[in-house]
Coordinates of C-alpha atoms in Angstrom, one line a residue:
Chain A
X1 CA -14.8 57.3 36.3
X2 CA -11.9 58.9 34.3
X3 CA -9.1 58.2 35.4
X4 CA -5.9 60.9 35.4
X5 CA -4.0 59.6 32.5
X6 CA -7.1 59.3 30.0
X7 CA -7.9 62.3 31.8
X8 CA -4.9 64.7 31.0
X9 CA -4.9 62.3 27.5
X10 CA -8.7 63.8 26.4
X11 CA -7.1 67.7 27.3
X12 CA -4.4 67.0 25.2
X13 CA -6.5 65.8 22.7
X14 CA -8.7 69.3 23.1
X15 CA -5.8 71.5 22.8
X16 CA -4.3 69.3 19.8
X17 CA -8.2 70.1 18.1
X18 CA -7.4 73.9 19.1
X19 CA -4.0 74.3 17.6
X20 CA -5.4 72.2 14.2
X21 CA -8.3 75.1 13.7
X22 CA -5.7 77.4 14.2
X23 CA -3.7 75.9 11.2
X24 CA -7.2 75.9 9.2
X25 CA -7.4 80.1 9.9
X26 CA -3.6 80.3 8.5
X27 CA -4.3 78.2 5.4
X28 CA -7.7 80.1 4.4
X29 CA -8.4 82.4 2.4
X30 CA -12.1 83.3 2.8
X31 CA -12.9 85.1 5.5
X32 CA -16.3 83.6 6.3
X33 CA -14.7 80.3 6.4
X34 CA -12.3 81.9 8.6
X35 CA -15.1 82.9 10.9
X36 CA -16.2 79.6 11.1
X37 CA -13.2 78.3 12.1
X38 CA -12.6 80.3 14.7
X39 CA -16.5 79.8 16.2
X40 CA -15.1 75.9 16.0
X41 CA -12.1 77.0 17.6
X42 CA -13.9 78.6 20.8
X43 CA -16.3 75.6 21.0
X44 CA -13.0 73.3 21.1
X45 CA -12.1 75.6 23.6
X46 CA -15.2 75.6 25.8
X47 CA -15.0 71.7 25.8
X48 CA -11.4 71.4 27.1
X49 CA -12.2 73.9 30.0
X50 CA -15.9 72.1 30.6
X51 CA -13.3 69.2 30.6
X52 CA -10.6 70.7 33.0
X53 CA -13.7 71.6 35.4
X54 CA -14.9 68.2 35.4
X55 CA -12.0 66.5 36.3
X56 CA -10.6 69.3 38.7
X57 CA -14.0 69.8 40.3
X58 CA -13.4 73.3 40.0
X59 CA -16.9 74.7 39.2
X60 CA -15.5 78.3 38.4
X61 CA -14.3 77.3 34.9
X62 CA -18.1 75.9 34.2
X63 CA -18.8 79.2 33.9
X64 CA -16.0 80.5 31.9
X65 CA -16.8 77.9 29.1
X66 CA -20.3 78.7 29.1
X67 CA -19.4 82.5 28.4
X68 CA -16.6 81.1 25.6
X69 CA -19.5 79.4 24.0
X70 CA -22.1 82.5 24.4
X71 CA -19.6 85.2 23.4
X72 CA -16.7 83.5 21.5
X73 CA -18.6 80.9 19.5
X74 CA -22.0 82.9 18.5
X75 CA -21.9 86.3 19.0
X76 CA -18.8 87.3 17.8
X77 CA -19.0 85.3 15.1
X78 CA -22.5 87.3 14.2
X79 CA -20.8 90.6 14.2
X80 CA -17.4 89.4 12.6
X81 CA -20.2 87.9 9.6
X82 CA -22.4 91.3 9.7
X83 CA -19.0 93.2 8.8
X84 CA -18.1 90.9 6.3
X85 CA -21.5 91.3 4.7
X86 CA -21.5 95.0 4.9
X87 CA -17.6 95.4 3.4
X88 CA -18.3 93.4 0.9
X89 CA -15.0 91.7 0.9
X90 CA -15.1 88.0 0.3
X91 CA -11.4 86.8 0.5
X92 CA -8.1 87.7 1.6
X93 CA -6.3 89.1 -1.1
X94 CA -3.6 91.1 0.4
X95 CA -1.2 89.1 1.6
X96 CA 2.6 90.2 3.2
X97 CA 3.4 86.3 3.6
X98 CA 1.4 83.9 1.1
X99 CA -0.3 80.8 2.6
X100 CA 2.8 77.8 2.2
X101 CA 5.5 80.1 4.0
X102 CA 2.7 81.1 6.7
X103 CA 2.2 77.4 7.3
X104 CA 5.9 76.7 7.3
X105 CA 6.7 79.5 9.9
X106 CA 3.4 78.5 11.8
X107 CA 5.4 75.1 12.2
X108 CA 8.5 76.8 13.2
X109 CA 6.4 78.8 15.9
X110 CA 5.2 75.6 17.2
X111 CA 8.3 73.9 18.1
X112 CA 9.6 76.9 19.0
X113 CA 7.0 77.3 21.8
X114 CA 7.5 73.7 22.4
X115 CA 11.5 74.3 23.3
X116 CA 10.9 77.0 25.5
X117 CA 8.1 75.6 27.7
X118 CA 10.0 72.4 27.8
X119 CA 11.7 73.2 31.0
X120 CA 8.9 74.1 32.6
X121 CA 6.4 71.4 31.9
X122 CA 7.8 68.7 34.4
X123 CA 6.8 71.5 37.3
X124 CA 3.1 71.9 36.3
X125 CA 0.1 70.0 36.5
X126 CA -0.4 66.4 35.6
X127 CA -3.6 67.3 34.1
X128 CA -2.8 70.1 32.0
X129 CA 0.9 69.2 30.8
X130 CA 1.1 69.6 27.6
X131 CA -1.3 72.1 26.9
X132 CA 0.6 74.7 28.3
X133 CA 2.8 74.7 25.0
X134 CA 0.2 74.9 22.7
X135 CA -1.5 77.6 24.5
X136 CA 2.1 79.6 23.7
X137 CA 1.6 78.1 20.1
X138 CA -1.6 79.3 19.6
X139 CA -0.7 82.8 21.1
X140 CA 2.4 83.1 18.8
X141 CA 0.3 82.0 15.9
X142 CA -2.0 84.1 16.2
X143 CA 0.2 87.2 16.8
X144 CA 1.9 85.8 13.4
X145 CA -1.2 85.6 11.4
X146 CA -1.7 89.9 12.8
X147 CA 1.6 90.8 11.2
X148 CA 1.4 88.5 7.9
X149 CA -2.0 89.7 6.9
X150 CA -2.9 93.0 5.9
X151 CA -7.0 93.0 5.7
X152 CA -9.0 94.5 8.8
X153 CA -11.1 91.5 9.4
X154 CA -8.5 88.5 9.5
X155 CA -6.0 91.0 11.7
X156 CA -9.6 91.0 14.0
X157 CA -10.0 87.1 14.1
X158 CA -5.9 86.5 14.9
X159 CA -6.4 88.6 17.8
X160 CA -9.4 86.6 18.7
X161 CA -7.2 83.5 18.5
X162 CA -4.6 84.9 20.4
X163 CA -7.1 85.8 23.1
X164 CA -8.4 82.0 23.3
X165 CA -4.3 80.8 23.3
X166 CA -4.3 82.8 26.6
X167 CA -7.6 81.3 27.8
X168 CA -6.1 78.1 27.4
X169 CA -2.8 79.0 28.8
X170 CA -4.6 80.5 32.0
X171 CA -6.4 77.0 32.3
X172 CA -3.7 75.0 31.6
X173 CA -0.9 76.7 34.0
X174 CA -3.7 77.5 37.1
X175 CA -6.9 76.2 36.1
X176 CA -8.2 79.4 34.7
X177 CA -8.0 83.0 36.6
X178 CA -10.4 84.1 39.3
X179 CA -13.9 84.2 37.7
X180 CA -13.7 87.8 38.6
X181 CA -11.1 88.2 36.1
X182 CA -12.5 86.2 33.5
X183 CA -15.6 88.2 33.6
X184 CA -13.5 91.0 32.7
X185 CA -11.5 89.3 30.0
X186 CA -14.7 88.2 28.6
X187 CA -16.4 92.1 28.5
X188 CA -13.0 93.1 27.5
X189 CA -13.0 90.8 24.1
X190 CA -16.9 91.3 23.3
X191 CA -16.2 95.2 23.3
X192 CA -13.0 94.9 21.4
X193 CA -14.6 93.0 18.8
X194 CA -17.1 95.6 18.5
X195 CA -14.9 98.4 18.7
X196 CA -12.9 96.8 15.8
X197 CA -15.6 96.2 13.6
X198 CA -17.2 99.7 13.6
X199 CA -13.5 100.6 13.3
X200 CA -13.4 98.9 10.3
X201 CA -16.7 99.7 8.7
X202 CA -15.1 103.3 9.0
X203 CA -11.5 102.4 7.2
X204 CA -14.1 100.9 4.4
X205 CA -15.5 104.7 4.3
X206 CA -12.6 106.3 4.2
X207 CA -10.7 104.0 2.1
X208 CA -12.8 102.2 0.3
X209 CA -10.3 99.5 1.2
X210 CA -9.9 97.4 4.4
X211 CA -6.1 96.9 3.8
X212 CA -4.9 98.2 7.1
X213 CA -1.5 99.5 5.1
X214 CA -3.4 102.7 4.3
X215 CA -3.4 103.7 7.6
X216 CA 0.1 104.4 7.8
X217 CA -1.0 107.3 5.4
X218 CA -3.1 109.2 7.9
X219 CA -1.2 112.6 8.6
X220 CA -2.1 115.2 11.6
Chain B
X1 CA -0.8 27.7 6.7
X2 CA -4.6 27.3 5.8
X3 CA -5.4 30.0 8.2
X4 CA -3.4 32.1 6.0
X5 CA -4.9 31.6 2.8
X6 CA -8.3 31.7 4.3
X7 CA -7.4 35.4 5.1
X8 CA -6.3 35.7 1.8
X9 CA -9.2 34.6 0.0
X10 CA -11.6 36.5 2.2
X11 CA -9.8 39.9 2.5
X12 CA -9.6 40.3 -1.3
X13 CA -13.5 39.3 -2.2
X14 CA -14.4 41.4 1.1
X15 CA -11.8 44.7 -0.7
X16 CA -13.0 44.0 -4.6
X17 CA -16.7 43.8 -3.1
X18 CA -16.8 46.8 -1.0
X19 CA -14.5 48.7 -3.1
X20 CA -17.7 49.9 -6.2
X21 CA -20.3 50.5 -3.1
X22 CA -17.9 52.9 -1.8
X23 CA -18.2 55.0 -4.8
X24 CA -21.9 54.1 -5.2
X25 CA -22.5 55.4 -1.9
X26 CA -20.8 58.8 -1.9
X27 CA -22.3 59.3 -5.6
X28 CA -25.7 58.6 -3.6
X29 CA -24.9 61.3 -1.0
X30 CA -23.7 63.7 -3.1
X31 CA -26.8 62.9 -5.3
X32 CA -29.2 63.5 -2.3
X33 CA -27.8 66.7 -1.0
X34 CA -28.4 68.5 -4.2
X35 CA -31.7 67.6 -4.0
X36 CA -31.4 64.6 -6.7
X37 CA -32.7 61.0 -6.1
X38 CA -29.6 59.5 -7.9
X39 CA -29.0 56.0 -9.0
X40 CA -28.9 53.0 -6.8
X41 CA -26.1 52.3 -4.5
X42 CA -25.2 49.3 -6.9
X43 CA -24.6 51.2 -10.1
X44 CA -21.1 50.9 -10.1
X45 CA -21.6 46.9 -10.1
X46 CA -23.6 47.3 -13.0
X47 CA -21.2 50.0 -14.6
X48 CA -18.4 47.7 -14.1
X49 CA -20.5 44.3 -15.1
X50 CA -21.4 46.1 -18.8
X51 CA -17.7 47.6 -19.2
X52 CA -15.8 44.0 -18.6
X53 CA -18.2 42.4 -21.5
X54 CA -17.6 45.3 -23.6
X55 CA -14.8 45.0 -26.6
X56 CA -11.7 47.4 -25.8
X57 CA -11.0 49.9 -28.7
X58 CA -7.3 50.7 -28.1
X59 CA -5.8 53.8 -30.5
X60 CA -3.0 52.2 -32.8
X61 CA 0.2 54.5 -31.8
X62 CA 0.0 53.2 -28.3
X63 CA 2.8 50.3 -27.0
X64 CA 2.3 47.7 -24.6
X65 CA 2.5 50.1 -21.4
X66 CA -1.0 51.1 -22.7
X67 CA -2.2 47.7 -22.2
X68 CA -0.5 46.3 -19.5
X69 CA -1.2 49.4 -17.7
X70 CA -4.5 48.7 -16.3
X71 CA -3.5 45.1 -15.1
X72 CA -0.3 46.3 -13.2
X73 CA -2.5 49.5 -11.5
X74 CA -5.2 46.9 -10.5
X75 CA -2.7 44.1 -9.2
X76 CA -0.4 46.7 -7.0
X77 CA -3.8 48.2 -5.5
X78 CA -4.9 45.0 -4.8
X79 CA -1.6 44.1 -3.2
X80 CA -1.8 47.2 -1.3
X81 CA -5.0 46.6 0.1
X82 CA -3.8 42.8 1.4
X83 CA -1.0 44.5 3.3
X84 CA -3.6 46.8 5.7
X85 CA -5.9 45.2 8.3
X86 CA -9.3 45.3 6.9
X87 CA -12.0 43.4 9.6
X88 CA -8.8 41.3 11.1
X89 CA -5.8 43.2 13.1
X90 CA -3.7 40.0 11.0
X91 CA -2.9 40.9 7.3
X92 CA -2.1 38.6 4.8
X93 CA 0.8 39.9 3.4
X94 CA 2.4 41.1 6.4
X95 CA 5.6 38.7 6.1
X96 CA 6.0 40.5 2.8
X97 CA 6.3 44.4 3.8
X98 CA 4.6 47.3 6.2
X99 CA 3.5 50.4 5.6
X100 CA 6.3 51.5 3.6
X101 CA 5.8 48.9 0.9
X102 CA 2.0 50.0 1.0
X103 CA 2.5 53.5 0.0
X104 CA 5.1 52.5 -2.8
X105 CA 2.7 49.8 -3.9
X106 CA 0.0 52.2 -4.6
X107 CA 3.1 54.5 -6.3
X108 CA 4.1 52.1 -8.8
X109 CA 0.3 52.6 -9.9
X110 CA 0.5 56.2 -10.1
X111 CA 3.3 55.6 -12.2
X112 CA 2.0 53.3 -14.7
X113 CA -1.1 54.9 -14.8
X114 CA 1.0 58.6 -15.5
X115 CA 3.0 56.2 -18.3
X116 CA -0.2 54.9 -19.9
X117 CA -1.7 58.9 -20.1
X118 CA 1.2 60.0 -22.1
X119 CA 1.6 56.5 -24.5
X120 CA -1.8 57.6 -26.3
X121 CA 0.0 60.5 -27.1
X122 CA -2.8 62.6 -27.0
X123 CA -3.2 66.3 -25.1
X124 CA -5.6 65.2 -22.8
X125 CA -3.9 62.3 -21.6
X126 CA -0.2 64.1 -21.0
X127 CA -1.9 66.8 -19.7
X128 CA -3.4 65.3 -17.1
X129 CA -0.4 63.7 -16.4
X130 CA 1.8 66.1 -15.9
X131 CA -0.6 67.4 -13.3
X132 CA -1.0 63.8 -11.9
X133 CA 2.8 63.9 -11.2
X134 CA 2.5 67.4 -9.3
X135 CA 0.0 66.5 -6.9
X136 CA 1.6 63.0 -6.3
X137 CA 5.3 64.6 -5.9
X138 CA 3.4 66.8 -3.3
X139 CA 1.7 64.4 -1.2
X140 CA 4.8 62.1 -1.4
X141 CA 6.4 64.1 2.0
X142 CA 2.7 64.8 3.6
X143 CA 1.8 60.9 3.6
X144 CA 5.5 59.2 4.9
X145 CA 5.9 62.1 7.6
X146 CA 2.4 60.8 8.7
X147 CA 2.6 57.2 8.4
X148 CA 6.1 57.7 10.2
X149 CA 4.5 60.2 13.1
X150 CA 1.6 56.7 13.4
X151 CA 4.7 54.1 13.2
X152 CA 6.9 55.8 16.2
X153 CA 3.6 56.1 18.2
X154 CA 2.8 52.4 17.9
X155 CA 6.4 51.5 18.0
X156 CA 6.7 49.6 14.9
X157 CA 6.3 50.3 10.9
X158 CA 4.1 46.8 10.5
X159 CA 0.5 47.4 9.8
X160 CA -1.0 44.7 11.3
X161 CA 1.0 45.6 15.1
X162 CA 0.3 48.9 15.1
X163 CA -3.5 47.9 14.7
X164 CA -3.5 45.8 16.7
X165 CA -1.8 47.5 19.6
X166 CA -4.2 50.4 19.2
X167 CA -7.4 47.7 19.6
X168 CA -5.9 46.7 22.6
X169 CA -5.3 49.8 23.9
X170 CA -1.4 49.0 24.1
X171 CA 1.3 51.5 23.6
X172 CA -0.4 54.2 21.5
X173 CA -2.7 56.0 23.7
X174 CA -0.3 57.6 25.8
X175 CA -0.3 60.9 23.8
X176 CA -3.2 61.8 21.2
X177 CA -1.6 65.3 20.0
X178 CA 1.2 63.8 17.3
X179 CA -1.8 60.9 16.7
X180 CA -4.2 63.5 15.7
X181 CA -1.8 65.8 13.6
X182 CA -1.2 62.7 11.7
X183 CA -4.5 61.3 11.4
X184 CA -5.5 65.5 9.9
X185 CA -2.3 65.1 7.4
X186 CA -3.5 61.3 6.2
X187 CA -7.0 62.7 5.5
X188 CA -6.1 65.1 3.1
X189 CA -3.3 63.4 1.8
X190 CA -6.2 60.8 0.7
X191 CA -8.2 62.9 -0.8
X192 CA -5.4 64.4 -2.5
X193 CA -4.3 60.6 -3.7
X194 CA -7.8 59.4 -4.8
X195 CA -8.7 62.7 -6.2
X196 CA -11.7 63.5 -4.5
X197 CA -13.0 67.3 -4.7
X198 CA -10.8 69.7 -3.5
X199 CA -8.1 68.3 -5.4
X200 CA -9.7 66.5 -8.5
X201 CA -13.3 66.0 -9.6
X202 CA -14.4 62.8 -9.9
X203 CA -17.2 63.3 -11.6
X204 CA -15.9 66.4 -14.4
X205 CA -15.1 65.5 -18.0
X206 CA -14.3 69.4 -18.0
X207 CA -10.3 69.7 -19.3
X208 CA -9.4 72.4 -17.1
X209 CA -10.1 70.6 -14.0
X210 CA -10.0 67.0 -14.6
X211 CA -6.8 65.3 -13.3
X212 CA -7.5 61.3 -13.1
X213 CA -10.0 61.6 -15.5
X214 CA -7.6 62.8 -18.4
X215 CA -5.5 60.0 -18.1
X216 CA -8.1 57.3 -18.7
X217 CA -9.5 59.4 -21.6
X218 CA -8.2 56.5 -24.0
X219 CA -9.7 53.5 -22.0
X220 CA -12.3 51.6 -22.9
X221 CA -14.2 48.7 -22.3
X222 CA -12.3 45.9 -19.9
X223 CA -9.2 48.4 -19.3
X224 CA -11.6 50.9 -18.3
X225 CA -13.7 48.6 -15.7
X226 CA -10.3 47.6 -14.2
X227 CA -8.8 51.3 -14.2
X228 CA -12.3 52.2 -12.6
X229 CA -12.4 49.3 -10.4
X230 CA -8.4 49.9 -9.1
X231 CA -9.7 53.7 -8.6
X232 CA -12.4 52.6 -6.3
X233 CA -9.7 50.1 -4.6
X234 CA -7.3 53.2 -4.2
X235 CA -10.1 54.8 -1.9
X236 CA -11.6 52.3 -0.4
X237 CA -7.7 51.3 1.1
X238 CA -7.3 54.8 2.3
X239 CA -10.6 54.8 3.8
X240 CA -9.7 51.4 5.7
X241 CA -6.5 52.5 7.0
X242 CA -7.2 55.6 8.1
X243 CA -10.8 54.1 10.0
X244 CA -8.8 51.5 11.3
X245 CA -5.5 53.3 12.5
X246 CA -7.3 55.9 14.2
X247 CA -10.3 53.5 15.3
X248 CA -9.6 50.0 15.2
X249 CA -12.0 49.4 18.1
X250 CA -14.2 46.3 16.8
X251 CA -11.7 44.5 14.5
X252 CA -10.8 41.5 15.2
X253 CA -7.7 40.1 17.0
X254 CA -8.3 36.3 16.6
X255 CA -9.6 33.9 14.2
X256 CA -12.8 33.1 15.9
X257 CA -15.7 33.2 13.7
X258 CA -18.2 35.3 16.2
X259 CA -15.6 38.1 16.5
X260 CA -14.5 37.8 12.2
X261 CA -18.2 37.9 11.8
X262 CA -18.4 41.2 14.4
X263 CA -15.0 42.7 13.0
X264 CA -16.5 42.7 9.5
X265 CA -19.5 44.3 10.2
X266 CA -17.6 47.1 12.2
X267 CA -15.4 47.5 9.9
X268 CA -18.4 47.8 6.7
X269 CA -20.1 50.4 9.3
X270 CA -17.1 52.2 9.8
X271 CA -16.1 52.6 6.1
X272 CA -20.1 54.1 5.2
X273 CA -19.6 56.4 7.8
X274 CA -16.3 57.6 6.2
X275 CA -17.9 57.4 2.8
X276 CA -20.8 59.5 3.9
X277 CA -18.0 62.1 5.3
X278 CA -16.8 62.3 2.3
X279 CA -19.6 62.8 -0.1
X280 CA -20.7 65.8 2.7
X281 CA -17.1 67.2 2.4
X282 CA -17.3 67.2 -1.4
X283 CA -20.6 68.9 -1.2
X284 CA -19.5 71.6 0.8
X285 CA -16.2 72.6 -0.7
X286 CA -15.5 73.6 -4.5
X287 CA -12.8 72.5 -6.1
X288 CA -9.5 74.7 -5.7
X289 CA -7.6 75.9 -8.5
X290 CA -4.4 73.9 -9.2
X291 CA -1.9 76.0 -8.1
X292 CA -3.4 76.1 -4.7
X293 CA -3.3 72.8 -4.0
X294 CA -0.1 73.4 -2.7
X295 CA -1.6 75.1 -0.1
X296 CA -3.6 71.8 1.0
X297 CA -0.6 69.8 0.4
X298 CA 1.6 72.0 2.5
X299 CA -0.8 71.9 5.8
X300 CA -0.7 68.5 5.3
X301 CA 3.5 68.2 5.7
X302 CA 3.2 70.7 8.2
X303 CA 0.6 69.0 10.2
X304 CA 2.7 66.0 9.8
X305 CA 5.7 66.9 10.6
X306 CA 3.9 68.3 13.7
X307 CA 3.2 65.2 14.6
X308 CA 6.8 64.0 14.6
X309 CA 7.8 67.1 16.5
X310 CA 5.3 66.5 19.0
X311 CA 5.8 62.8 19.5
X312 CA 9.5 63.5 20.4
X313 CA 8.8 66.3 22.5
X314 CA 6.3 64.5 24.6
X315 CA 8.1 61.4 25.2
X316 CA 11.4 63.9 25.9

């Protein structure tokens, strides 16, 4: 049997594997690496909550990680690849903060979620202790890599990134949502991600470009 | 006393032994995923075998740096290698310096070796240098924040108790986040140091890539065997410490000869596996372009330095 401590150990050990992918998506500059990453990121993520489930006997969150891994780690994935394929794009080239400062401020955004969580970590769970500050690390990472890059597809995948920092932060803080909820979440992120990607198949058409800078050109 | 130089004696034949199936085995793997047979596992012994009886041919503008050189890279490798617990959590040197010493050990090769490229005076050789001298100023900061983030978790900066303490499950396991951020860093920072793909081909004579391999340009014969040899050395010491500070579960703690024979052939297993990892790694990846080896470098400090942050956030 697992005992707590090895138990809440293994967690942290899921979320540390979580916030390292999210430092691979920052430092690379093809996007169907990215991808891959990120697929890597949600299976991570599925294995934490699988483990969170298990050793809260919480069956709810069974279900959740089953979805991450359907929707998270291979569908979206599939379409996020398909665009890539039909844009014809192959690496980030457009850049508003090159790779070294991104992985400097990335830092910076860790400890910084780090100090403000501190206070409340002594009041949560044993289990989930610290993964409550790298869920807010991974959120504010991801929300980072939105601003700092300028191409369609990697803005997609940081919001992806951010949504799995949440997942993790709801199953850290409360042991995930209502399954209700999660449901919803889940539908919520599929469709986004389809939205997004016809979206950008149709800034490719009008552009020629997936640089979403040019946007800021549209008129009435 | 006796016990001492046993461990001596045994850790270096076990080091220089392993050290050209290393590279024979990742040539292998690489060899079989492109769809190649490749040569024997044992090449390199062979390699190194024909080199050593071959007459050196050493250019006439070079000093003695040129030729003392090889014998100072393969002595301070060697030395390096005695200070990290290979297949016993004891290590020989241990009274004589901890990790500290290890990764200045295996600078003061870097350095000779970067001296010995320029003496020839030919391009080549200060070219790849100069480029030598980046990369190592780079991972300089990745490699000591890591080894530090490793030292604070086990409590100490000696080798052999920080092994140790992890085998027995003392101390270190309390939190894996700054021991994992660490381990990332020291994995690249290896690969940066021995020049394995991303960084450096191994196996290019191609000037605009080569790094390593434009400093040795000028050696031949018994300089090149030991160069080659210390090369292999380099790798196969980062390969043991980074199997056995992350996974030192086999190695053993005592001098009894059931749990030497058991630690040895845990720690040979472990090592392949690594080996294997890396001739996978090299397969997938192409080499990057100089300038972004910064890029690497710089996940690497950062992942490092996360591990500091995180070590003295979690223990408050």
């Amino acid at each position: 049997m697992i005992t707590p401590p090895i138990g809440s150990q293994l967690v942290d050990l899921g979320s540390a594997l979580l916030l390292l992918t999210c430092f691979g998506i920052v430092a690379q500059r093809r996007l169907s690496a990215c991808v891959d990453l990120f697929a890597l990121q949600s299976v991570f993520l599925a294995l934490t909550a699988t483990l969170v489930a298990f050793l809260t006997g919480i069956h709810h969150i069974y279900i959740a990680a089953a979805l991450t891994v359907l929707i998270k780690a291979i569908v979206i994935p599939r379409i996020l690849k398909k665009v890539i394929e039909r844009l014809n794009v192959k690496r980030e080239l457009v850049m508003n903060i090159n790779v070294p400062a991104s992985l400097l401020i990335c830092g910076a955004l860790v400890m910084v979620a780090f100090l403000i969580t501190q206070p409340i970590i002594p009041f949560g769970h044993l289990l989930t202790r610290d993964s409550l500050a790298i869920a807010l690390a991974i959120v504010l990472i991801g929300f980072f890599t939105m601003i700092a890059r300028q191409k369609a597809v990697t803005q997609m995948i940081a919001f992806l990134v951010m949504e799995n920092g949440l997942f993790l932060g709801a199953t850290a803080a409360t042991y995930g949502m209502p399954l209700i909820v999660e449901l919803g979440v889940f539908f919520d992120v599929l469709v986004a991600a389809l939205i997004a990607g016809i979206y950008t198949n149709r800034l490719q058409d009008a552009f020629d470009s997936v640089d979403t800078a040019h946007l800021s050109e549209l008129k009435e | 006393m006796l016990d001492a130089l046993v461990l001596i004696v045994m850790q270096t034949i076990v080091l220089l032994a392993v050290a050209p199936f290393i590279v024979g085995l990742i040539r292998k793997v690489k060899a079989r995923l492109q769809c190649r047979r490749g040569a024997s596992v044992f090449q390199p012994y062979a390699d190194l075998v024909k080199l050593l009886r071959k007459q050196p041919v050493i250019s006439s503008t070079t000093s003695w740096i040129f030729t003392a050189t090889p014998y100072i890279l393969f002595a301070s490798t060697l030395a390096a290698g005695l200070l990290v617990p290979v297949f016993i959590s004891r290590t020989p040197l241990s009274f004589a310096g901890n990790i500290i010493a290890l990764v200045y050990l295996l600078a003061l090769g870097t350095f000779f070796l970067m001296l010995a490229g320029l003496d020839a005076g030919s391009s080549f050789g200060g070219m790849g240098s100069s480029r030598e001298a980046i990369v190592a100023s780079l991972t300089e900061p990745g490699m000591m924040l890591s080894i530090f983030a490793i030292a604070l978790t086990a409590g100490s900066t000696n080798l052999s108790t920080i092994v140790h303490k992890t085998a027995l499950l003392e101390g270190i396991v309390t939190d894996p986040s700054p021991h994992l951020m660490a381990f990332a860093a020291l994995v690249i920072v290896a690969i940066a140091e021995t020049g394995r793909v991303p960084v450096d081909n191994p196996a290019t004579h191609l000037e605009l890539t080569m790094i390593h391999e434009a400093m040795i340009l000028e050696y031949s014969g018994r300089y090149l065997a030991l160069v080659e040899w210390a090369a292999g050395l380099k790798l196969l010491v980062f390969l043991t410490l980074i199997a056995n500070v992350s996974a030192p579960w086999g190695i053993a703690t005592n001098m009894e000869p059931a749990a030497l024979g058991i630690g040895l052939a845990a720690y040979l297993v472990k090592v392949s596996g690594l080996a294997v990892l890396i001739g996978i790694l090299e397969s997938m990846f192409a080499k990057l372009r100089l300038f972004r080896v910064t890029d690497l470098l710089g996940a690497a400090f950062i992942l490092a330095l996360l591990g500091l942050v995180f070590f003295y956030v979690l223990r408050g």
